[in-house]
Coordinates of N, CA, C and O in Angstrom, one line a residue:
M1 N -69.7 -233.4 56.7 CA -69.4 -234.2 57.9 C -69.7 -235.6 57.7 O -70.8 -236.0 57.1
I2 N -68.8 -236.5 58.0 CA -69.0 -237.9 57.8 C -70.1 -238.5 58.8 O -70.1 -238.1 59.9
R3 N -70.9 -239.4 58.2 CA -71.9 -240.0 59.0 C -71.3 -241.1 59.9 O -70.6 -241.9 59.4
L4 N -71.7 -241.1 61.2 CA -71.2 -242.2 62.0 C -72.2 -243.3 62.1 O -73.2 -243.3 62.8
T5 N -71.9 -244.4 61.3 CA -72.8 -245.5 61.3 C -72.4 -246.4 62.5 O -71.4 -246.1 63.2
A6 N -73.2 -247.4 62.8 CA -73.0 -248.3 63.9 C -71.6 -248.9 63.7 O -70.8 -249.1 64.7
R7 N -71.3 -249.3 62.5 CA -70.0 -250.0 62.2 C -68.8 -249.0 62.5 O -67.8 -249.4 63.1
R8 N -69.0 -247.8 62.1 CA -67.9 -246.8 62.3 C -67.7 -246.5 63.8 O -66.6 -246.3 64.3
V9 N -68.8 -246.5 64.5 CA -68.8 -246.2 66.0 C -68.0 -247.4 66.6 O -67.1 -247.2 67.5
R10 N -68.3 -248.7 66.2 CA -67.6 -249.8 66.8 C -66.1 -249.8 66.4 O -65.3 -250.1 67.3
I11 N -65.8 -249.3 65.3 CA -64.4 -249.2 64.9 C -63.7 -248.2 65.7 O -62.6 -248.4 66.3
L12 N -64.3 -247.0 65.9 CA -63.6 -246.0 66.7 C -63.5 -246.4 68.2 O -62.5 -246.2 68.8
E13 N -64.5 -247.1 68.7 CA -64.4 -247.6 70.1 C -63.4 -248.7 70.2 O -62.6 -248.7 71.2
A14 N -63.2 -249.5 69.2 CA -62.2 -250.6 69.2 C -60.8 -250.0 69.2 O -59.9 -250.4 69.9
I15 N -60.6 -248.9 68.4 CA -59.3 -248.3 68.3 C -59.0 -247.6 69.7 O -57.9 -247.8 70.2
A16 N -60.0 -246.9 70.2 CA -59.7 -246.2 71.5 C -59.4 -247.3 72.6 O -58.5 -247.1 73.4
A17 N -60.1 -248.4 72.6 CA -59.8 -249.4 73.6 C -58.5 -250.0 73.4 O -57.7 -250.3 74.4
H18 N -58.1 -250.3 72.2 CA -56.8 -250.9 71.9 C -55.6 -250.0 72.3 O -54.6 -250.4 72.9
I19 N -55.8 -248.7 72.0 CA -54.8 -247.7 72.4 C -54.7 -247.6 73.9 O -53.6 -247.6 74.4
A20 N -55.8 -247.6 74.6 CA -55.8 -247.6 76.1 C -55.1 -248.8 76.7 O -54.3 -248.7 77.6
A21 N -55.3 -249.9 76.0 CA -54.7 -251.2 76.6 C -53.2 -251.4 76.2 O -52.4 -252.0 76.9
H22 N -52.9 -251.0 74.9 CA -51.6 -251.3 74.4 C -50.7 -250.1 74.1 O -49.5 -250.3 73.7
G23 N -51.2 -248.9 74.1 CA -50.4 -247.7 73.8 C -50.3 -247.4 72.3 O -49.8 -246.4 71.9
V24 N -50.7 -248.3 71.4 CA -50.7 -248.1 70.0 C -52.0 -248.6 69.4 O -52.7 -249.4 70.1
G25 N -52.4 -248.1 68.2 CA -53.6 -248.6 67.6 C -53.5 -250.0 67.1 O -52.4 -250.6 67.0
P26 N -54.6 -250.7 66.8 CA -54.6 -252.0 66.3 C -54.2 -252.1 64.9 O -54.3 -251.1 64.1
S27 N -53.7 -253.3 64.5 CA -53.5 -253.5 63.0 C -54.8 -253.7 62.3 O -55.9 -253.8 63.0
V28 N -54.8 -253.6 61.0 CA -56.1 -253.8 60.3 C -56.7 -255.1 60.6 O -57.9 -255.2 60.8
R29 N -55.9 -256.2 60.7 CA -56.5 -257.5 61.0 C -57.0 -257.6 62.4 O -58.1 -258.2 62.6
E30 N -56.3 -257.0 63.4 CA -56.8 -257.0 64.7 C -58.1 -256.2 64.8 O -59.0 -256.7 65.5
L31 N -58.2 -255.1 64.1 CA -59.4 -254.3 64.2 C -60.5 -255.1 63.5 O -61.7 -255.0 64.0
G32 N -60.3 -255.7 62.4 CA -61.3 -256.5 61.8 C -61.9 -257.6 62.7 O -63.1 -257.8 62.8
R33 N -61.0 -258.3 63.4 CA -61.5 -259.3 64.4 C -62.3 -258.7 65.5 O -63.3 -259.2 65.9
A34 N -61.9 -257.5 65.9 CA -62.6 -256.8 67.0 C -64.0 -256.4 66.7 O -64.9 -256.4 67.5
V35 N -64.2 -256.0 65.4 CA -65.5 -255.5 65.0 C -66.3 -256.4 64.1 O -67.4 -256.1 63.7
G36 N -65.7 -257.6 63.9 CA -66.5 -258.6 63.1 C -66.4 -258.4 61.6 O -67.4 -258.8 60.9
L37 N -65.3 -257.9 61.1 CA -65.2 -257.7 59.6 C -64.1 -258.7 59.1 O -63.0 -258.6 59.6
A38 N -64.4 -259.6 58.2 CA -63.5 -260.6 57.8 C -62.5 -260.0 56.7 O -61.3 -260.5 56.7
S39 N -62.9 -259.1 56.0 CA -62.1 -258.5 54.9 C -61.2 -257.3 55.4 O -61.8 -256.3 55.8
S40 N -59.9 -257.5 55.2 CA -59.0 -256.4 55.7 C -59.2 -255.2 54.7 O -59.0 -254.0 55.2
S41 N -59.6 -255.4 53.5 CA -59.9 -254.2 52.6 C -61.1 -253.5 53.1 O -61.2 -252.2 52.9
S42 N -62.1 -254.1 53.6 CA -63.3 -253.4 54.2 C -62.9 -252.6 55.4 O -63.3 -251.5 55.5
V43 N -62.0 -253.1 56.2 CA -61.5 -252.4 57.4 C -60.7 -251.2 56.9 O -61.0 -250.0 57.4
A44 N -59.8 -251.4 56.0 CA -59.0 -250.3 55.5 C -59.9 -249.2 54.8 O -59.6 -248.0 55.0
H45 N -60.9 -249.6 54.1 CA -61.8 -248.6 53.5 C -62.5 -247.8 54.6 O -62.6 -246.6 54.5
Q46 N -63.0 -248.4 55.6 CA -63.7 -247.7 56.7 C -62.7 -246.7 57.4 O -63.0 -245.6 57.7
L47 N -61.4 -247.2 57.6 CA -60.4 -246.3 58.2 C -60.1 -245.1 57.3 O -60.0 -244.0 57.8
A48 N -60.0 -245.4 56.0 CA -59.8 -244.3 55.1 C -60.9 -243.2 55.1 O -60.7 -242.0 55.1
Q49 N -62.1 -243.7 55.2 CA -63.3 -242.8 55.3 C -63.2 -242.0 56.6 O -63.5 -240.8 56.6
L50 N -62.9 -242.7 57.7 CA -62.8 -242.0 59.0 C -61.7 -240.9 59.0 O -61.8 -239.8 59.5
E51 N -60.6 -241.3 58.3 CA -59.5 -240.4 58.2 C -59.8 -239.2 57.3 O -59.6 -238.0 57.7
S52 N -60.5 -239.4 56.2 CA -60.8 -238.3 55.3 C -61.9 -237.4 56.0 O -62.0 -236.2 55.7
G53 N -62.7 -238.0 56.9 CA -63.7 -237.3 57.6 C -63.2 -236.5 58.8 O -63.9 -235.9 59.5
G54 N -61.9 -236.6 59.0 CA -61.3 -235.9 60.1 C -61.4 -236.5 61.5 O -61.2 -235.8 62.5
L55 N -61.8 -237.8 61.6 CA -61.9 -238.5 62.8 C -60.7 -239.3 63.3 O -60.6 -239.7 64.4
L56 N -59.8 -239.6 62.3 CA -58.6 -240.3 62.6 C -57.4 -239.5 62.0 O -57.6 -238.9 60.9
V57 N -56.3 -239.6 62.6 CA -55.0 -239.1 62.1 C -54.0 -240.2 62.3 O -54.0 -241.0 63.2
R58 N -53.0 -240.3 61.3 CA -52.0 -241.2 61.4 C -50.6 -240.5 61.5 O -50.4 -239.5 60.8
A59 N -49.7 -241.1 62.2 CA -48.3 -240.6 62.3 C -47.5 -241.1 61.1 O -46.5 -240.4 60.7
G60 N -47.8 -242.2 60.6 CA -47.1 -242.8 59.5 C -48.1 -243.4 58.5 O -49.2 -243.1 58.5
R61 N -47.6 -244.4 57.7 CA -48.4 -245.0 56.7 C -49.3 -246.1 57.4 O -50.3 -246.5 56.9
A62 N -48.8 -246.7 58.4 CA -49.5 -247.9 59.0 C -50.7 -247.4 59.8 O -50.7 -246.4 60.5
W63 N -51.7 -248.2 59.7 CA -53.0 -247.9 60.5 C -52.8 -248.0 62.0 O -53.5 -247.4 62.7
S64 N -51.8 -248.8 62.4 CA -51.5 -248.9 63.8 C -51.1 -247.6 64.5 O -51.0 -247.5 65.7
T65 N -50.7 -246.6 63.6 CA -50.3 -245.3 64.2 C -51.5 -244.4 64.3 O -51.3 -243.2 64.7
A66 N -52.7 -244.9 63.9 CA -53.9 -244.0 63.9 C -54.3 -243.6 65.4 O -54.2 -244.4 66.3
E67 N -54.7 -242.4 65.5 CA -55.3 -241.9 66.8 C -56.6 -241.2 66.5 O -56.8 -240.6 65.4
L68 N -57.5 -241.2 67.5 CA -58.7 -240.5 67.3 C -58.5 -239.0 67.5 O -57.7 -238.6 68.4
T69 N -59.2 -238.2 66.7 CA -59.1 -236.7 66.9 C -60.1 -236.3 68.0 O -60.9 -237.1 68.4
G70 N -60.0 -235.1 68.4 CA -60.9 -234.6 69.4 C -62.3 -234.6 69.0 O -63.2 -234.9 69.7
T71 N -62.5 -234.4 67.7 CA -63.8 -234.4 67.1 C -64.4 -235.8 67.2 O -65.6 -236.0 67.5
A72 N -63.6 -236.8 67.0 CA -64.0 -238.2 67.1 C -64.4 -238.6 68.5 O -65.5 -239.2 68.7
V73 N -63.7 -238.1 69.5 CA -64.0 -238.4 70.9 C -65.3 -237.7 71.3 O -66.1 -238.4 71.9
R74 N -65.5 -236.5 70.8 CA -66.8 -235.8 71.1 C -68.0 -236.5 70.5 O -69.0 -236.6 71.1
R75 N -67.8 -236.9 69.2 CA -68.9 -237.5 68.5 C -69.2 -238.9 69.1 O -70.4 -239.3 69.1
L76 N -68.2 -239.6 69.5 CA -68.4 -240.9 70.2 C -69.2 -240.7 71.4 O -70.1 -241.5 71.7
A77 N -68.8 -239.7 72.2 CA -69.5 -239.5 73.5 C -71.0 -239.1 73.2 O -71.9 -239.5 74.0
A78 N -71.2 -238.3 72.2 CA -72.6 -237.9 71.9 C -73.4 -239.1 71.3 O -74.6 -239.1 71.5
S79 N -72.8 -240.1 70.7 CA -73.5 -241.2 70.1 C -73.9 -242.2 71.2 O -74.7 -243.1 70.9
R80 N -73.4 -242.1 72.4 CA -73.7 -243.1 73.4 C -74.9 -242.7 74.1 O -75.7 -242.2 74.4

């Protein structure tokens, strides 16, 4: 099971908020700005970790198609 660090929690919350507001996930750069990461490769690395841990799924290759899984929603709720 992937460990939810404070950074990963912020990323998941930012994705959920962006989807709620816009109907799609944020781009890597938008997500980086939202969570305070300057490097898009750092954001992509965190997203890949969350995806391999079963907390994100993508419909295509772009990260903007990412959605939180039910497991991610439950773990976010438990971390609050």
